[in-house]
């Protein structure tokens, strides 16, 4: 261990691509690296250019979110010692991630092989009993930090993450009690929180006086339990959180919008099931791809909201 | 086999069970269902056709992977053929969710049936399958079941071995069709097999045939390795008879991916991962390790080309493409990437195959 400590590089920089799981773990990752004295380097917000750059390197048939992600990775090439790309297989039984997250790290290493860029990962794999904490331990130790240092940094980062999450949950409570038109948005955080893809949706809804509730901002344990009411054999962690969020919030909203990045593997199936099962509430399926123009999306949102308001007699 | 109805006790229902078409493996499913259980009659879904694909696609979500659509179509055709109980398997990737969505779609269409969805039984424990078996046949005769399972496994192993032999030699048949006829006879024998002896007999006969039919094969024919997504790469209908087309051009066609290798004996080849450390550090998807290893092995063997087969929207196979592209560049082995959906046309495929053939053939001549 002492030897490993000696190897610890001074002034290490780690690049964090601001796509995919970044939107779920931004607080945890940033706090963890900073806790170890590592400077995170961020790729910056998604833009048309980021998407185009990503689409240029990624396999054509992949999903919009992965294309955006590769644009972020590309923006970091040569700007840091390592680019951090996590690998998450499963958190446990019926708690899988989309298979894309198994491949992401090795995919990046292959796509950007010619640049000589070094990548860094952590590997969560519940099927082999590898938890998030163990994954972080391995990551920190591989960089030359001692077990004690990494444990401390992880514990502190986890605390910060939990605090931030509690605040997020709390911030949604008053929205649920608000008057006027309320719509539940259900989609992956990296779609809805993406400044280029998802944020225009929330902004537009706000501009037409709709309160947007997030299905994924929900007590996660409870949501996982509730998800089986809508879909007993769904095994994707994030889809189950969304299913649970829908089950828990559906009575408090006027409509639901399922937002998906084309052609998302899990969404293609889960959203079809939801469309077949949720017959008693207005539902809009919004599939976003690189070509979706803002105008087209706004028109669809507007007419959906009109229908809801008409039904409620508010128009 | 004619169901031995006399053995079914008074008041006990006969299950008319079906499983969707999957390459030529339905002969094994039929054998297992009818020999392992005393109360099951296997309903053979009709062979896959354009119609199967069309009805499947009609009720499926647009951008689900193509096998979902084909299997759904086949289940509908099984119901039309009189099945009252459908079985869907569990598996990695989206396959684990096929069952639930298929059941919902079929019920919405108004079909009535019993549905055995293996996903519902999955608890990550080894003995999950026992519960399924008990549900099908509460009075299961265990020795008989074990015997049937053993014979079924032999059938699948023979089928895979003979199929592999077949595509390596049938392009060089000097008799104008004997190899093909021998393979067809073998398949027919498996579909009608009623005992372990039937299975072994069919196997011995076809092996003998393959050894005696005169071939016209050069010392070093064009060799192509086929790899890719589990369903489409094995199912000849779904890949538009890719292997037959190549063989007919005079190519020795190799494919490692089959049930024997990837399901029955995968434990024995688990040491594949260390062989591809240079290509990837982790498992990238359900079939990624085997496919990457095989691509590399074919390249190292000096094969003339690789063909990567997948259905449209197949996430894990899309994700290994950058690795395959690097292997292709490092070993200078031409690789053709094929994506199949219900719109893929025979003519389009033929054009791409011919171009690929010309390329590897010219290359081979230039290199030798
Ligand atoms: S869940 Fe969907 S959007 Fe996310 S990585 Fe997988 S395919 Fe892409
Ligand atoms: S491996 Fe490909 S075809 Fe099979 S379930 Fe997954 S995405 Fe679909």
XYZ file of C-alpha atoms and ligand atoms in Angstrom:
699
model
C 0.000 0.000 0.000
C 2.787 2.411 0.881
C 4.383 1.709 -2.432
C 1.109 2.416 -4.156
C 0.854 5.729 -2.330
C 4.185 6.732 -3.724
C 2.898 6.179 -7.211
C 0.139 8.659 -6.644
C 0.446 11.293 -9.298
C 0.389 14.935 -8.283
C -2.188 17.255 -9.807
C -4.112 14.467 -11.490
C -6.979 15.541 -13.751
C -9.986 13.391 -14.602
C -12.357 14.269 -17.408
C -16.056 13.786 -16.777
C -18.243 13.577 -19.896
C -21.529 15.350 -19.149
C -23.803 12.790 -20.707
C -25.587 9.538 -19.790
C -25.048 8.596 -16.131
C -23.431 11.938 -15.333
C -26.941 13.272 -14.845
C -27.640 10.636 -12.224
C -24.328 10.774 -10.413
C -22.917 14.265 -10.934
C -22.831 15.071 -7.209
C -21.307 11.737 -6.215
C -18.615 11.745 -8.865
C -17.529 15.350 -8.440
C -17.418 15.089 -4.651
C -15.517 11.808 -4.780
C -12.783 13.033 -7.089
C -12.470 16.352 -5.281
C -12.290 14.473 -1.976
C -9.196 12.718 -3.277
C -7.634 15.956 -4.413
C -8.290 15.211 -8.070
C -9.434 18.022 -10.313
C -12.456 17.084 -12.414
C -12.526 18.511 -15.917
C -16.025 18.824 -17.390
C -16.913 18.543 -21.028
C -19.481 21.345 -20.918
C -23.164 21.430 -21.798
C -24.558 19.521 -24.773
C -24.926 21.532 -27.958
C -25.687 20.817 -31.595
C -21.936 20.563 -32.123
C -21.467 18.014 -29.321
C -24.216 15.871 -30.838
C -22.766 16.128 -34.330
C -19.256 15.285 -33.163
C -20.605 12.303 -31.259
C -22.697 11.108 -34.176
C -19.538 11.315 -36.268
C -17.661 8.776 -34.132
C -20.450 6.527 -32.867
C -21.976 3.620 -34.762
C -24.844 4.994 -36.803
C -27.542 2.782 -35.297
C -26.899 3.615 -31.667
C -29.246 5.714 -29.500
C -29.308 9.499 -29.424
C -28.044 9.598 -25.829
C -24.975 7.498 -26.638
C -24.188 9.742 -29.601
C -24.365 12.795 -27.373
C -22.161 11.018 -24.847
C -19.449 10.314 -27.397
C -19.498 13.991 -28.341
C -18.722 14.800 -24.702
C -15.946 12.235 -24.593
C -14.453 13.649 -27.755
C -14.488 17.148 -26.282
C -12.317 15.902 -23.412
C -9.706 14.058 -25.472
C -6.266 15.418 -24.677
C -7.599 17.756 -21.990
C -7.087 15.481 -18.972
C -5.022 12.551 -17.713
C -7.978 10.188 -17.741
C -11.514 10.268 -19.022
C -13.878 8.659 -16.568
C -16.388 6.212 -18.089
C -18.193 3.969 -15.616
C -19.294 0.422 -16.351
C -22.531 -0.572 -14.664
C -23.885 -4.014 -15.380
C -26.466 -4.662 -12.685
C -27.111 -3.561 -9.127
C -28.638 -6.922 -8.261
C -31.457 -9.271 -9.138
C -33.881 -7.579 -11.582
C -31.868 -4.389 -11.176
C -30.035 -4.285 -14.515
C -28.843 -1.324 -16.451
C -29.410 -1.165 -20.194
C -26.712 -3.383 -21.794
C -25.169 -0.264 -23.308
C -23.689 0.532 -19.896
C -21.841 -2.780 -19.850
C -20.105 -1.889 -23.071
C -19.565 1.861 -22.717
C -16.052 1.860 -21.227
C -14.589 -0.646 -23.677
C -16.486 0.992 -26.484
C -14.824 4.331 -25.721
C -11.411 2.681 -25.549
C -11.966 1.193 -28.971
C -13.566 4.233 -30.593
C -10.800 6.573 -29.419
C -7.911 4.114 -29.585
C -5.898 6.136 -32.069
C -5.852 9.204 -29.800
C -3.821 7.454 -27.087
C -6.216 8.883 -24.492
C -6.332 6.973 -21.197
C -9.656 6.001 -19.700
C -10.696 5.273 -16.164
C -13.641 3.202 -15.057
C -15.427 1.739 -12.121
C -17.279 -1.492 -12.452
C -20.534 -2.225 -10.631
C -21.669 -5.807 -11.156
C -24.228 -7.148 -8.716
C -24.266 -10.561 -10.330
C -20.727 -10.985 -9.023
C -21.406 -9.154 -5.784
C -19.517 -6.010 -6.785
C -21.296 -3.076 -5.162
C -20.914 0.612 -5.901
C -18.662 1.071 -2.878
C -16.375 -1.778 -3.936
C -16.226 -0.323 -7.425
C -15.138 3.056 -6.085
C -12.564 1.408 -3.817
C -10.983 -0.355 -6.731
C -10.973 2.801 -8.796
C -9.327 4.888 -6.062
C -6.754 2.252 -5.239
C -5.845 1.807 -8.879
C -4.884 5.489 -8.863
C -2.557 4.900 -5.918
C -4.720 6.067 -3.018
C -4.932 4.033 0.170
C -8.031 2.073 1.079
C -8.672 4.422 4.005
C -8.460 7.532 1.847
C -10.799 6.128 -0.773
C -13.310 4.920 1.799
C -13.378 8.341 3.399
C -13.783 10.136 0.094
C -16.571 7.767 -0.951
C -18.437 8.073 2.346
C -18.272 11.869 2.226
C -19.343 11.928 -1.437
C -22.221 9.573 -0.711
C -23.417 11.854 2.082
C -23.362 14.827 -0.221
C -25.231 12.866 -2.867
C -27.928 11.858 -0.410
C -28.345 15.402 0.823
C -28.691 16.706 -2.713
C -31.199 13.942 -3.508
C -33.324 14.757 -0.456
C -33.421 18.377 -1.559
C -34.514 17.374 -5.016
C -37.319 15.257 -3.590
C -38.389 18.071 -1.316
C -38.414 20.588 -4.132
C -40.958 18.491 -6.006
C -43.435 18.251 -3.114
C -44.998 21.719 -3.544
C -45.251 21.131 -7.305
C -47.430 18.096 -6.673
C -49.807 20.251 -4.645
C -49.857 23.092 -7.155
C -53.068 24.022 -8.952
C -53.420 24.267 -12.728
C -52.303 21.693 -15.270
C -49.810 19.140 -14.012
C -48.004 16.709 -16.275
C -45.782 13.820 -15.315
C -42.584 13.575 -17.342
C -41.157 10.078 -17.533
C -37.762 9.591 -19.131
C -34.125 8.881 -18.428
C -32.446 11.673 -16.483
C -29.884 12.059 -19.252
C -32.684 12.770 -21.696
C -34.786 15.083 -19.539
C -31.847 16.915 -17.931
C -29.860 17.282 -21.107
C -29.612 20.997 -21.887
C -29.936 20.422 -25.625
C -32.481 17.620 -25.809
C -34.684 17.575 -22.728
C -34.521 20.996 -21.206
C -36.410 22.690 -24.082
C -39.342 20.415 -23.233
C -39.502 21.522 -19.609
C -38.947 25.135 -20.615
C -41.728 25.032 -23.143
C -44.153 23.410 -20.726
C -43.406 26.104 -18.186
C -44.028 28.774 -20.824
C -47.554 27.468 -21.331
C -48.186 27.303 -17.559
C -47.849 23.586 -17.108
C -46.286 22.220 -13.931
C -43.934 19.408 -14.870
C -43.524 16.610 -12.334
C -40.646 14.181 -12.737
C -41.395 10.461 -12.459
C -37.775 9.712 -11.576
C -37.756 12.165 -8.678
C -39.298 9.676 -6.317
C -38.409 7.559 -3.318
C -36.419 4.980 -5.227
C -36.879 2.002 -2.917
C -40.598 2.535 -2.865
C -40.659 2.998 -6.642
C -38.871 -0.293 -7.223
C -41.473 -2.054 -5.088
C -44.351 -0.287 -6.827
C -43.030 -0.948 -10.331
C -44.211 -4.565 -10.294
C -47.808 -3.371 -10.168
C -47.417 -2.045 -13.706
C -44.840 -4.508 -14.985
C -43.966 -7.619 -12.962
C -40.944 -8.790 -14.958
C -39.295 -5.508 -15.875
C -35.660 -5.884 -14.870
C -34.152 -2.506 -15.735
C -33.383 -0.383 -12.707
C -34.147 2.973 -14.276
C -37.267 1.745 -16.069
C -38.493 0.330 -12.771
C -37.931 3.647 -11.016
C -39.969 5.328 -13.728
C -42.706 2.683 -13.596
C -42.847 3.125 -9.821
C -42.898 6.892 -10.191
C -45.826 6.616 -12.586
C -47.669 4.254 -10.242
C -47.136 6.634 -7.325
C -47.884 9.952 -9.044
C -50.479 9.117 -11.683
C -53.447 10.113 -9.519
C -51.924 13.513 -8.846
C -51.373 14.593 -12.457
C -53.519 15.369 -15.510
C -51.409 13.565 -18.064
C -48.196 11.680 -18.680
C -45.483 12.264 -21.271
C -43.092 9.422 -21.990
C -39.893 10.947 -23.340
C -37.451 8.646 -25.050
C -34.229 8.888 -27.051
C -34.441 7.123 -30.408
C -34.076 4.116 -30.588
C -33.863 3.329 -26.882
C -33.852 -0.424 -26.228
C -35.685 -0.606 -22.897
C -38.050 2.283 -23.709
C -39.136 0.673 -26.971
C -40.651 -2.144 -24.927
C -41.575 -0.612 -21.588
C -43.281 2.412 -23.154
C -45.271 0.104 -25.421
C -46.449 -1.821 -22.382
C -47.361 1.419 -20.607
C -49.269 2.673 -23.624
C -51.293 -0.528 -23.559
C -51.877 -0.443 -19.816
C -52.497 3.219 -19.004
C -55.832 3.648 -20.719
C -57.456 5.998 -18.207
C -55.076 8.964 -18.426
C -53.935 11.122 -21.355
C -50.583 9.848 -22.566
C -48.072 11.226 -25.046
C -45.178 9.236 -26.470
C -42.381 11.589 -27.420
C -39.435 9.991 -29.189
C -36.554 12.365 -29.776
C -33.887 11.866 -32.399
C -31.137 13.946 -33.918
C -33.625 15.357 -36.423
C -36.398 16.347 -34.012
C -36.726 20.070 -34.469
C -37.875 22.226 -31.564
C -40.893 23.424 -33.544
C -42.249 19.933 -34.167
C -41.885 18.936 -30.539
C -43.545 22.129 -29.325
C -46.529 21.597 -31.581
C -47.050 18.114 -30.206
C -46.691 19.270 -26.608
C -49.107 22.127 -27.194
C -51.833 20.000 -28.714
C -51.425 17.418 -25.948
C -51.850 20.102 -23.292
C -54.841 21.528 -25.195
C -56.562 18.143 -25.107
C -55.987 17.849 -21.364
C -57.312 21.332 -20.727
C -60.307 20.731 -22.931
C -61.124 17.609 -20.962
C -60.803 19.479 -17.696
C -63.057 22.222 -19.062
C -60.293 24.737 -18.633
C -60.314 25.854 -22.243
C -44.444 -38.790 -32.305
C -48.033 -39.889 -31.841
C -48.917 -38.916 -28.297
C -49.455 -41.922 -26.101
C -52.894 -40.780 -25.052
C -53.653 -43.940 -23.164
C -51.127 -42.888 -20.553
C -52.945 -39.722 -19.649
C -55.052 -40.214 -16.613
C -58.727 -39.488 -16.420
C -59.504 -35.803 -16.028
C -55.991 -34.622 -16.740
C -55.722 -32.069 -19.473
C -53.430 -32.510 -22.428
C -51.314 -29.410 -22.904
C -50.970 -28.298 -26.502
C -47.751 -26.445 -26.019
C -45.741 -24.356 -28.449
C -42.542 -22.445 -28.649
C -41.833 -20.006 -31.487
C -39.690 -21.097 -34.409
C -36.000 -20.842 -33.774
C -33.669 -21.976 -36.545
C -34.051 -25.791 -36.665
C -34.166 -26.209 -32.897
C -37.908 -26.827 -32.762
C -37.277 -30.505 -33.411
C -35.429 -30.653 -30.097
C -38.166 -28.746 -28.288
C -40.755 -31.100 -29.685
C -38.746 -34.130 -28.625
C -38.255 -32.777 -25.109
C -41.883 -31.736 -24.694
C -43.332 -35.038 -25.836
C -40.794 -37.387 -24.260
C -40.069 -35.548 -21.042
C -43.687 -34.969 -20.036
C -46.594 -37.363 -20.253
C -49.270 -34.712 -20.793
C -47.816 -32.494 -23.518
C -48.466 -32.460 -27.238
C -46.096 -30.133 -29.027
C -47.749 -27.904 -31.596
C -45.187 -27.204 -34.274
C -45.565 -23.624 -35.482
C -45.426 -23.450 -39.291
C -42.053 -22.537 -40.815
C -41.325 -18.809 -40.789
C -42.506 -16.872 -43.807
C -42.931 -13.253 -44.839
C -46.390 -13.479 -43.348
C -44.955 -14.439 -39.950
C -42.759 -11.376 -40.025
C -45.587 -9.158 -41.193
C -48.110 -10.103 -38.536
C -45.396 -9.956 -35.890
C -44.302 -6.502 -37.006
C -47.894 -5.278 -37.210
C -48.463 -5.729 -33.459
C -44.943 -4.949 -32.250
C -43.526 -1.608 -31.197
C -41.610 -0.035 -34.072
C -38.068 -0.059 -32.832
C -37.941 -3.211 -30.781
C -35.268 -5.623 -32.069
C -36.408 -7.754 -35.009
C -36.420 -11.188 -33.280
C -39.220 -9.903 -31.043
C -41.371 -9.306 -34.108
C -40.551 -12.630 -35.724
C -41.107 -14.616 -32.530
C -44.395 -12.819 -31.874
C -45.524 -13.665 -35.405
C -44.568 -17.272 -34.832
C -46.521 -17.411 -31.571
C -49.595 -16.110 -33.369
C -49.164 -18.817 -36.005
C -48.772 -21.397 -33.236
C -52.071 -20.266 -31.714
C -53.693 -20.506 -35.131
C -52.306 -24.031 -35.405
C -54.081 -25.023 -32.212
C -51.646 -24.339 -29.380
C -53.245 -23.525 -26.031
C -50.075 -23.038 -24.008
C -47.169 -20.835 -25.043
C -43.688 -20.828 -23.577
C -41.279 -17.909 -23.664
C -37.755 -18.180 -22.393
C -35.884 -15.884 -20.113
C -32.539 -14.407 -21.042
C -30.083 -11.591 -20.932
C -30.694 -8.302 -22.618
C -34.206 -7.524 -23.836
C -35.057 -11.187 -24.255
C -35.901 -11.295 -20.547
C -38.727 -8.841 -21.235
C -40.026 -10.374 -24.458
C -42.474 -12.631 -22.611
C -44.373 -10.024 -20.642
C -44.839 -7.681 -23.579
C -45.780 -10.497 -25.949
C -48.397 -11.777 -23.540
C -49.874 -8.291 -23.201
C -50.012 -7.828 -26.977
C -51.584 -11.241 -27.590
C -54.190 -10.725 -24.852
C -55.006 -7.281 -26.279
C -55.570 -9.032 -29.592
C -58.086 -11.276 -27.870
C -56.212 -14.567 -27.889
C -56.842 -17.015 -25.076
C -54.006 -19.215 -23.922
C -51.904 -20.272 -20.980
C -48.607 -18.475 -20.864
C -45.494 -19.871 -19.265
C -43.087 -16.975 -19.002
C -39.784 -18.188 -17.626
C -38.908 -14.617 -16.587
C -41.504 -14.931 -13.862
C -39.607 -17.837 -12.367
C -36.197 -16.279 -12.390
C -34.757 -15.712 -8.924
C -31.085 -16.202 -9.846
C -31.216 -19.637 -8.233
C -30.255 -22.894 -9.899
C -33.482 -24.708 -9.114
C -35.899 -22.156 -10.637
C -36.630 -24.437 -13.587
C -37.963 -27.175 -11.302
C -40.974 -25.009 -10.482
C -41.736 -24.567 -14.164
C -41.564 -28.283 -14.798
C -43.889 -29.009 -11.894
C -46.366 -26.482 -13.212
C -46.461 -28.218 -16.572
C -46.597 -31.744 -15.213
C -47.262 -32.183 -11.479
C -46.910 -35.960 -11.848
C -43.583 -35.808 -13.610
C -41.735 -39.082 -14.077
C -38.252 -37.908 -13.188
C -36.109 -40.714 -14.680
C -38.051 -40.425 -17.916
C -37.607 -36.668 -17.903
C -33.869 -36.937 -17.337
C -33.542 -39.487 -20.105
C -35.457 -37.230 -22.514
C -33.298 -34.261 -21.538
C -30.154 -36.247 -22.264
C -31.442 -37.293 -25.680
C -32.590 -33.773 -26.467
C -29.152 -32.411 -25.696
C -27.596 -35.046 -27.961
C -30.029 -34.025 -30.685
C -29.023 -30.371 -30.395
C -25.332 -31.238 -30.403
C -25.737 -33.400 -33.490
C -27.810 -30.764 -35.211
C -25.188 -28.085 -34.575
C -22.281 -30.279 -35.605
C -23.942 -31.459 -38.805
C -25.136 -27.957 -39.695
C -21.604 -26.696 -39.249
C -20.226 -29.495 -41.463
C -22.909 -28.853 -44.022
C -22.094 -25.193 -44.645
C -18.425 -26.016 -44.935
C -18.888 -28.567 -47.712
C -22.117 -27.932 -49.556
C -20.553 -25.237 -51.743
C -18.272 -27.900 -53.226
C -20.767 -30.669 -53.900
C -19.624 -32.447 -57.075
C -22.925 -34.280 -57.503
C -25.223 -31.316 -57.975
C -27.248 -31.634 -54.790
C -26.496 -34.823 -52.856
C -25.056 -32.931 -49.874
C -28.126 -30.800 -49.632
C -30.441 -33.776 -49.917
C -28.527 -35.640 -47.207
C -28.825 -32.638 -44.864
C -32.553 -32.334 -45.590
C -33.039 -36.038 -44.838
C -31.187 -35.579 -41.568
C -33.402 -32.649 -40.538
C -36.550 -34.568 -41.455
C -35.357 -37.501 -39.360
C -34.821 -35.252 -36.343
C -38.290 -33.735 -36.644
C -39.840 -37.202 -36.603
C -37.456 -38.914 -34.151
C -39.198 -40.987 -31.501
C -36.258 -42.470 -29.623
C -32.605 -42.041 -28.815
C -31.813 -44.630 -31.486
C -33.651 -42.607 -34.120
C -31.502 -39.600 -33.250
C -28.218 -41.492 -33.290
C -29.166 -43.316 -36.482
C -29.918 -40.094 -38.330
C -26.631 -38.671 -37.156
C -24.572 -41.677 -38.251
C -26.249 -41.744 -41.635
C -25.617 -38.104 -42.451
C -22.017 -38.253 -41.232
C -21.497 -41.225 -43.510
C -23.186 -39.424 -46.404
C -21.002 -36.350 -45.928
C -17.925 -38.547 -45.996
C -18.834 -40.424 -49.136
C -20.442 -37.787 -51.369
C -17.731 -36.641 -53.803
C -16.626 -33.060 -53.326
C -14.821 -30.706 -55.592
C -13.003 -28.633 -53.051
C -9.775 -26.693 -53.601
C -7.012 -27.053 -51.011
C -7.521 -23.584 -49.789
C -11.055 -22.391 -50.558
C -12.360 -18.976 -49.577
C -13.170 -19.112 -45.888
C -15.598 -16.762 -44.195
C -16.443 -16.586 -40.485
C -19.980 -15.632 -39.489
C -20.755 -14.135 -36.098
C -23.349 -11.956 -34.455
C -26.583 -11.732 -32.581
C -27.916 -14.948 -31.101
C -31.184 -15.292 -33.002
C -30.553 -13.723 -36.383
C -27.162 -15.362 -36.894
C -28.607 -18.869 -36.384
C -32.017 -18.518 -37.963
C -31.701 -19.024 -41.708
C -35.046 -17.431 -42.475
C -34.191 -14.309 -40.490
C -30.774 -13.864 -42.083
C -32.216 -14.571 -45.553
C -30.253 -17.815 -45.886
C -26.969 -16.003 -45.656
C -24.926 -19.154 -45.147
C -26.559 -20.991 -48.038
C -26.045 -18.002 -50.314
C -22.352 -17.855 -49.463
C -21.930 -21.591 -49.802
C -23.591 -21.456 -53.215
C -20.930 -18.932 -54.265
C -18.285 -21.493 -53.374
C -17.330 -20.307 -49.908
C -16.430 -22.479 -46.945
C -18.705 -21.014 -44.297
C -17.809 -21.152 -40.611
C -19.928 -20.156 -37.643
C -19.131 -20.850 -34.001
C -22.245 -19.316 -32.487
C -24.879 -21.980 -31.878
C -26.765 -23.594 -28.992
C -24.105 -26.218 -28.370
C -21.300 -23.722 -27.985
C -23.034 -20.822 -26.366
C -25.634 -22.530 -24.217
C -24.860 -26.174 -23.558
C -21.096 -25.980 -23.244
C -20.326 -22.338 -22.643
C -18.889 -23.208 -19.230
C -16.057 -25.015 -20.973
C -15.093 -21.978 -22.987
C -15.426 -19.362 -20.249
C -11.718 -18.831 -20.607
C -12.386 -16.853 -23.773
C -12.255 -13.513 -21.964
C -8.487 -13.556 -21.265
C -7.869 -14.181 -24.966
C -9.384 -10.842 -25.892
C -7.873 -8.675 -23.139
C -6.275 -6.457 -25.774
C -9.682 -5.789 -27.286
C -11.809 -5.326 -24.165
C -11.379 -5.447 -20.410
C -14.946 -6.342 -19.476
C -17.895 -8.297 -20.751
C -19.588 -5.906 -23.159
C -22.867 -7.779 -23.603
C -24.523 -11.196 -23.635
C -22.704 -12.567 -26.688
C -19.910 -10.023 -26.943
C -17.085 -12.115 -25.506
C -17.739 -15.060 -27.801
C -18.192 -12.869 -30.866
C -15.078 -10.774 -30.294
C -13.032 -13.874 -29.542
C -14.353 -15.622 -32.643
C -13.652 -12.660 -34.905
C -10.110 -12.582 -33.610
C -9.689 -16.355 -33.920
C -10.897 -16.306 -37.540
C -8.514 -13.456 -38.299
C -5.627 -15.343 -36.710
C -6.535 -18.438 -38.703
C -6.176 -16.424 -41.855
C -9.805 -16.577 -42.966
C -10.602 -14.392 -45.938
C -13.449 -12.416 -44.427
C -15.869 -11.915 -41.560
C -19.575 -11.227 -41.600
C -21.237 -9.667 -38.576
C -24.974 -10.353 -38.440
C -27.501 -8.578 -36.281
C -31.110 -7.521 -36.185
C -32.015 -3.864 -36.399
C -31.785 -2.113 -33.022
C -29.758 -4.871 -31.408
C -28.015 -2.860 -28.691
C -25.197 -5.212 -27.649
C -24.170 -6.088 -31.194
C -24.148 -2.423 -32.188
C -21.867 -1.787 -29.236
C -19.202 -4.314 -30.202
C -18.878 -2.943 -33.725
C -16.042 -0.543 -32.804
C -14.112 -3.543 -31.443
C -14.753 -5.566 -34.592
C -13.661 -2.609 -36.705
C -10.358 -2.496 -34.829
C -9.833 -6.246 -35.252
C -10.588 -5.847 -38.932
C -7.991 -3.078 -39.205
C -5.334 -4.809 -37.085
C -5.528 -8.140 -38.873
C -6.439 -6.689 -42.244
C -9.482 -8.916 -42.568
C -12.427 -7.533 -44.558
C -15.613 -7.416 -42.510
C -19.143 -7.054 -43.765
C -21.743 -5.681 -41.329
C -25.309 -6.793 -41.959
C -28.361 -5.424 -40.162
C -31.658 -7.185 -40.712
C -35.196 -5.970 -40.330
C -38.438 -7.072 -41.923
C -37.723 -4.696 -44.825
C -34.350 -6.201 -45.725
C -34.625 -7.596 -49.221
C -33.118 -10.664 -50.756
C -31.932 -8.673 -53.751
C -30.242 -6.050 -51.603
C -28.466 -8.724 -49.596
C -27.364 -10.555 -52.726
C -25.831 -7.381 -54.152
C -23.829 -6.771 -50.998
C -22.708 -10.389 -50.783
C -21.571 -10.440 -54.386
C -19.549 -7.281 -53.886
C -18.043 -8.736 -50.724
C -17.240 -11.975 -52.488
C -15.522 -10.180 -55.362
C -13.468 -8.192 -52.916
C -12.214 -11.105 -50.834
C -11.651 -13.205 -53.918
C -9.538 -10.531 -55.635
C -7.659 -9.969 -52.404
C -6.937 -13.626 -52.001
C -5.589 -13.902 -55.508
C -3.433 -10.827 -55.033
C -2.034 -12.150 -51.759
C -1.253 -15.670 -52.899
S -31.422 3.032 -21.867
Fe -31.956 3.729 -23.919
S -31.204 5.812 -24.066
Fe -30.184 4.811 -22.335
S -28.289 4.022 -23.159
Fe -29.791 2.370 -23.255
S -30.656 2.551 -25.295
Fe -29.608 4.464 -24.898
S -29.291 -9.308 -28.072
Fe -30.131 -7.935 -29.605
S -31.793 -9.047 -30.564
Fe -31.303 -10.079 -28.642
S -32.686 -9.180 -27.119
Fe -30.794 -8.013 -27.067
S -31.162 -6.294 -28.452
Fe -32.689 -7.851 -28.921
